[in-house]
Amino acid sequence: MLDIRLIREQPDLVKSRLATRSPAHVETIDAILAIDIDRRAAETRLQTLQSDRNRLSKEIGKLRAQKLDSADLEAQVKKIAEEMDQASTEAESLSAKQREILLNLPNMPQADIPMGRDAADNPVVRTHGEKPVIANPKDHVVLAESLGLIDPDRATKISGSGFAVYIGQGARLERALLNFLIDTHTREHGYTEVSTPFVVRRECMVGTGQLPKFEEDMYGVDGGGLFLVPTAEVPVTNLHREEIVSAANFPIQYAAYTPCFRREAGSAGRETRGLIRMHQFDKVELVKICSPEQSNAELESLTANAERILQKLGLHYRVIVLCTGDMGFGSAKTYDIEVWAPGQNSYLEVSSCSNFEDYQARRMNLRFKGEDGKNRYCHTLNGSGTALARLYVALLENYQQPDGTVGIPEALQPYFGADKISK
RNA sequence: GGUGAGGUGGCUGAGUGGUCGAAAGCAGCGCUUUGCUAAAGCGCCGUAGUCCAAAAGGCUACCGAGGGUUCGAAUCCCUCCCUCACCGCCA
């Protein structure tokens, strides 16, 4: 959520930065400024009435204490109360309207984010490794089915399309990856492991920005009061919602595994083959909470931490920076890490690392005490470290052997318990 | 799920209709004094919104959340959430 004060005091700055996402935001800013003026006028009116009421009510108290007649004053206050009803209805409605617009307004991209319309405009920042030479690469679905790692038909039978059943070595590989990821981030990168509930309350979803705008993409349970987590970002970042955390602990760093549940409404037919786009997939998420001064440097280290996974697994990848038109709703800057998948003949996004600056912190009222003793909003960041299903795809497709087996990278062997997967 | 008790400022904890944003203590900050690693005295010390060009200052709201009663609510009533204790059930 953007700061209404910033919008009020520097509307042109906010407009120009939001316009890099979409020109339509300019009108929204004008609308919100108009509402802001009305809202403050209504609140001032209400406060004046409240002040009058309080003053008169105190006088009534004094008169009654002296056993004097207070009927006149009481009539006056009663009249004020009627006006107050109207004023407070107006103030509340304007305030709710303003909040609604603010909650649906995306974050401002940082000034140096490349301009662009969509994914085609995302510049490559760096690449690592080389594409392996594989003649007629098979895709992961063929590989996994022939090795008996997954059972798509039964997955569909029990849950419908977009769900996976892993079996035998296939399930073990998933679990091995999970432990490898968590161990790497906690032992080598200094993150604290955290295990959270997989369902969260509505206000958490608002806090990290999934709601109110993207409700149709989420799985609601319990009549809409609770939601299945679409990413561990939601429960983990919200651990400190409504808190004033100590800056002495900055950067706070958490690594968490959760399954991720996404309806993927509107993306039917896109990248739907195999394990690439699922309604449920496993992911290890990295979350950082820090000061505004630290957040850009922390984004670099968080991205490097996620990259380290692919390096250890010997996978070729590239890092891109998302252009203004392709950035996520709440982000001020995002790097995507894309791993090469020979069977797809394309790169697959396995991590998205974002600096949200104070956008989420303001929504969830997450603050720290500044050196001057004033409360300031924290900056929050998160990134996948990494998504499991797509990493799984990349492993199978990159390490497929001519004899039909799949090799296991050395770093993963202690976790998997073997150096290859064969029938 | 049942019964009972309770949710007040960073913490502990008073306060059952008006002078209460809220006693007191602890913690924190500042000053003074004595001095050996501490003590005493004094003062300050919640959050947010809003008014003013701004500062100073004013006003408003907030005692778990939301509604109601009343001229006036931390205090009375209703609903919900949460915590604790015991009972029941249970991986």
PDB file of C-alpha atoms in Angstrom, chain A residues 265-379:
ATOM      1  CA  ALA A 265      -7.808 -19.092 -12.786  1.00  0.00           C
ATOM      2  CA  GLY A 266      -7.530 -17.831 -16.313  1.00  0.00           C
ATOM      3  CA  SER A 267      -4.350 -19.697 -17.120  1.00  0.00           C
ATOM      4  CA  ALA A 268      -5.976 -22.916 -18.316  1.00  0.00           C
ATOM      5  CA  GLY A 269      -4.098 -24.295 -21.298  1.00  0.00           C
ATOM      6  CA  ARG A 270      -0.940 -22.303 -20.632  1.00  0.00           C
ATOM      7  CA  GLU A 271       2.131 -24.355 -19.755  1.00  0.00           C
ATOM      8  CA  THR A 272      -0.143 -27.025 -18.442  1.00  0.00           C
ATOM      9  CA  ARG A 273       1.799 -30.103 -19.472  1.00  0.00           C
ATOM     10  CA  GLY A 274       3.343 -32.136 -16.708  1.00  0.00           C
ATOM     11  CA  LEU A 275       4.542 -30.538 -13.516  1.00  0.00           C
ATOM     12  CA  ILE A 276       5.096 -27.001 -14.725  1.00  0.00           C
ATOM     13  CA  ARG A 277       1.887 -25.290 -13.664  1.00  0.00           C
ATOM     14  CA  MET A 278       0.111 -26.964 -10.780  1.00  0.00           C
ATOM     15  CA  HIS A 279      -2.706 -26.167  -8.371  1.00  0.00           C
ATOM     16  CA  GLN A 280      -0.480 -27.516  -5.626  1.00  0.00           C
ATOM     17  CA  PHE A 281       3.297 -27.553  -5.584  1.00  0.00           C
ATOM     18  CA  ASP A 282       6.037 -27.552  -2.981  1.00  0.00           C
ATOM     19  CA  LYS A 283       8.297 -24.581  -2.490  1.00  0.00           C
ATOM     20  CA  VAL A 284      10.976 -23.379  -0.116  1.00  0.00           C
ATOM     21  CA  GLU A 285      10.622 -19.663   0.384  1.00  0.00           C
ATOM     22  CA  LEU A 286      13.149 -17.155   1.670  1.00  0.00           C
ATOM     23  CA  VAL A 287      11.844 -14.111   3.531  1.00  0.00           C
ATOM     24  CA  LYS A 288      13.771 -11.108   4.818  1.00  0.00           C
ATOM     25  CA  ILE A 289      12.685  -8.216   6.983  1.00  0.00           C
ATOM     26  CA  CYS A 290      15.081  -5.285   7.230  1.00  0.00           C
ATOM     27  CA  SER A 291      15.458  -1.511   7.259  1.00  0.00           C
ATOM     28  CA  PRO A 292      14.833   0.687   4.208  1.00  0.00           C
ATOM     29  CA  GLU A 293      18.558   1.372   3.979  1.00  0.00           C
ATOM     30  CA  GLN A 294      19.361  -2.347   3.729  1.00  0.00           C
ATOM     31  CA  SER A 295      16.717  -3.662   1.400  1.00  0.00           C
ATOM     32  CA  ASN A 296      18.380  -3.267  -1.981  1.00  0.00           C
ATOM     33  CA  ALA A 297      21.549  -4.988  -0.824  1.00  0.00           C
ATOM     34  CA  GLU A 298      19.446  -7.707   0.798  1.00  0.00           C
ATOM     35  CA  LEU A 299      17.646  -8.305  -2.484  1.00  0.00           C
ATOM     36  CA  GLU A 300      21.007  -9.013  -4.124  1.00  0.00           C
ATOM     37  CA  SER A 301      22.053 -11.453  -1.415  1.00  0.00           C
ATOM     38  CA  LEU A 302      18.672 -13.164  -1.363  1.00  0.00           C
ATOM     39  CA  THR A 303      18.849 -13.664  -5.125  1.00  0.00           C
ATOM     40  CA  ALA A 304      22.402 -14.991  -4.785  1.00  0.00           C
ATOM     41  CA  ASN A 305      21.189 -17.428  -2.119  1.00  0.00           C
ATOM     42  CA  ALA A 306      18.547 -18.789  -4.494  1.00  0.00           C
ATOM     43  CA  GLU A 307      21.060 -18.982  -7.353  1.00  0.00           C
ATOM     44  CA  ARG A 308      23.391 -20.994  -5.158  1.00  0.00           C
ATOM     45  CA  ILE A 309      20.904 -23.870  -5.272  1.00  0.00           C
ATOM     46  CA  LEU A 310      21.101 -24.115  -9.039  1.00  0.00           C
ATOM     47  CA  GLN A 311      24.878 -23.791  -8.948  1.00  0.00           C
ATOM     48  CA  LYS A 312      25.173 -26.664  -6.493  1.00  0.00           C
ATOM     49  CA  LEU A 313      22.925 -28.773  -8.682  1.00  0.00           C
ATOM     50  CA  GLY A 314      24.977 -27.927 -11.760  1.00  0.00           C
ATOM     51  CA  LEU A 315      22.077 -26.412 -13.675  1.00  0.00           C
ATOM     52  CA  HIS A 316      22.349 -23.748 -16.332  1.00  0.00           C
ATOM     53  CA  TYR A 317      20.242 -20.689 -15.557  1.00  0.00           C
ATOM     54  CA  ARG A 318      19.837 -17.015 -16.222  1.00  0.00           C
ATOM     55  CA  VAL A 319      18.710 -14.121 -14.071  1.00  0.00           C
ATOM     56  CA  ILE A 320      16.403 -11.521 -15.516  1.00  0.00           C
ATOM     57  CA  VAL A 321      15.093  -8.314 -14.049  1.00  0.00           C
ATOM     58  CA  LEU A 322      11.385  -7.827 -14.554  1.00  0.00           C
ATOM     59  CA  CYS A 323      10.463  -4.766 -16.558  1.00  0.00           C
ATOM     60  CA  THR A 324       7.892  -2.293 -15.266  1.00  0.00           C
ATOM     61  CA  GLY A 325       5.039  -3.914 -17.167  1.00  0.00           C
ATOM     62  CA  ASP A 326       5.757  -7.459 -15.968  1.00  0.00           C
ATOM     63  CA  MET A 327       6.416  -6.858 -12.293  1.00  0.00           C
ATOM     64  CA  GLY A 328       4.265  -8.364  -9.584  1.00  0.00           C
ATOM     65  CA  PHE A 329       1.641  -6.248  -7.880  1.00  0.00           C
ATOM     66  CA  GLY A 330       3.448  -5.424  -4.635  1.00  0.00           C
ATOM     67  CA  SER A 331       7.032  -5.423  -5.813  1.00  0.00           C
ATOM     68  CA  ALA A 332       9.366  -2.482  -6.285  1.00  0.00           C
ATOM     69  CA  LYS A 333      12.038  -4.614  -7.919  1.00  0.00           C
ATOM     70  CA  THR A 334      12.068  -8.272  -8.961  1.00  0.00           C
ATOM     71  CA  TYR A 335      14.664 -10.681 -10.277  1.00  0.00           C
ATOM     72  CA  ASP A 336      13.446 -13.928 -11.804  1.00  0.00           C
ATOM     73  CA  ILE A 337      15.743 -16.909 -11.949  1.00  0.00           C
ATOM     74  CA  GLU A 338      15.072 -19.155 -14.911  1.00  0.00           C
ATOM     75  CA  VAL A 339      16.576 -22.605 -15.221  1.00  0.00           C
ATOM     76  CA  TRP A 340      17.197 -24.262 -18.543  1.00  0.00           C
ATOM     77  CA  ALA A 341      14.881 -27.164 -19.325  1.00  0.00           C
ATOM     78  CA  PRO A 342      16.041 -29.115 -22.399  1.00  0.00           C
ATOM     79  CA  GLY A 343      12.804 -31.043 -22.742  1.00  0.00           C
ATOM     80  CA  GLN A 344      10.899 -27.778 -22.976  1.00  0.00           C
ATOM     81  CA  ASN A 345      13.595 -26.149 -25.081  1.00  0.00           C
ATOM     82  CA  SER A 346      13.095 -23.094 -22.912  1.00  0.00           C
ATOM     83  CA  TYR A 347      13.888 -21.507 -19.587  1.00  0.00           C
ATOM     84  CA  LEU A 348      11.610 -22.160 -16.626  1.00  0.00           C
ATOM     85  CA  GLU A 349      11.010 -19.669 -13.840  1.00  0.00           C
ATOM     86  CA  VAL A 350      12.038 -21.384 -10.597  1.00  0.00           C
ATOM     87  CA  SER A 351      12.434 -18.320  -8.411  1.00  0.00           C
ATOM     88  CA  SER A 352      11.149 -14.815  -8.183  1.00  0.00           C
ATOM     89  CA  CYS A 353      13.010 -12.555  -5.773  1.00  0.00           C
ATOM     90  CA  SER A 354      11.393  -9.263  -4.854  1.00  0.00           C
ATOM     91  CA  ASN A 355      11.959  -6.210  -2.759  1.00  0.00           C
ATOM     92  CA  PHE A 356       8.562  -4.943  -1.612  1.00  0.00           C
ATOM     93  CA  GLU A 357      10.070  -2.001   0.224  1.00  0.00           C
ATOM     94  CA  ASP A 358       7.423  -0.809   2.715  1.00  0.00           C
ATOM     95  CA  TYR A 359       4.445  -1.823   0.571  1.00  0.00           C
ATOM     96  CA  GLN A 360       3.601  -4.978   2.549  1.00  0.00           C
ATOM     97  CA  ALA A 361       4.814  -3.554   5.856  1.00  0.00           C
ATOM     98  CA  ARG A 362       2.352  -0.692   5.579  1.00  0.00           C
ATOM     99  CA  ARG A 363      -0.495  -3.124   4.873  1.00  0.00           C
ATOM    100  CA  MET A 364       0.353  -5.278   7.861  1.00  0.00           C
ATOM    101  CA  ASN A 365       1.566  -2.483  10.124  1.00  0.00           C
ATOM    102  CA  LEU A 366       5.030  -3.997  10.526  1.00  0.00           C
ATOM    103  CA  ARG A 367       7.422  -1.452  11.987  1.00  0.00           C
ATOM    104  CA  PHE A 368      10.694  -0.966  13.816  1.00  0.00           C
ATOM    105  CA  LYS A 369      12.020   1.803  16.035  1.00  0.00           C
ATOM    106  CA  GLY A 370      14.269   4.181  14.137  1.00  0.00           C
ATOM    107  CA  GLU A 371      17.339   5.682  15.734  1.00  0.00           C
ATOM    108  CA  ASP A 372      15.365   8.836  16.497  1.00  0.00           C
ATOM    109  CA  GLY A 373      12.837   6.733  18.427  1.00  0.00           C
ATOM    110  CA  LYS A 374      10.167   7.135  15.759  1.00  0.00           C
ATOM    111  CA  ASN A 375       8.386   4.094  14.410  1.00  0.00           C
ATOM    112  CA  ARG A 376       9.253   3.369  10.799  1.00  0.00           C
ATOM    113  CA  TYR A 377       7.926   0.785   8.400  1.00  0.00           C
ATOM    114  CA  CYS A 378      10.218  -2.162   7.725  1.00  0.00           C
ATOM    115  CA  HIS A 379      11.122  -3.310   4.264  1.00  0.00           C
TER     116      HIS A 379
END
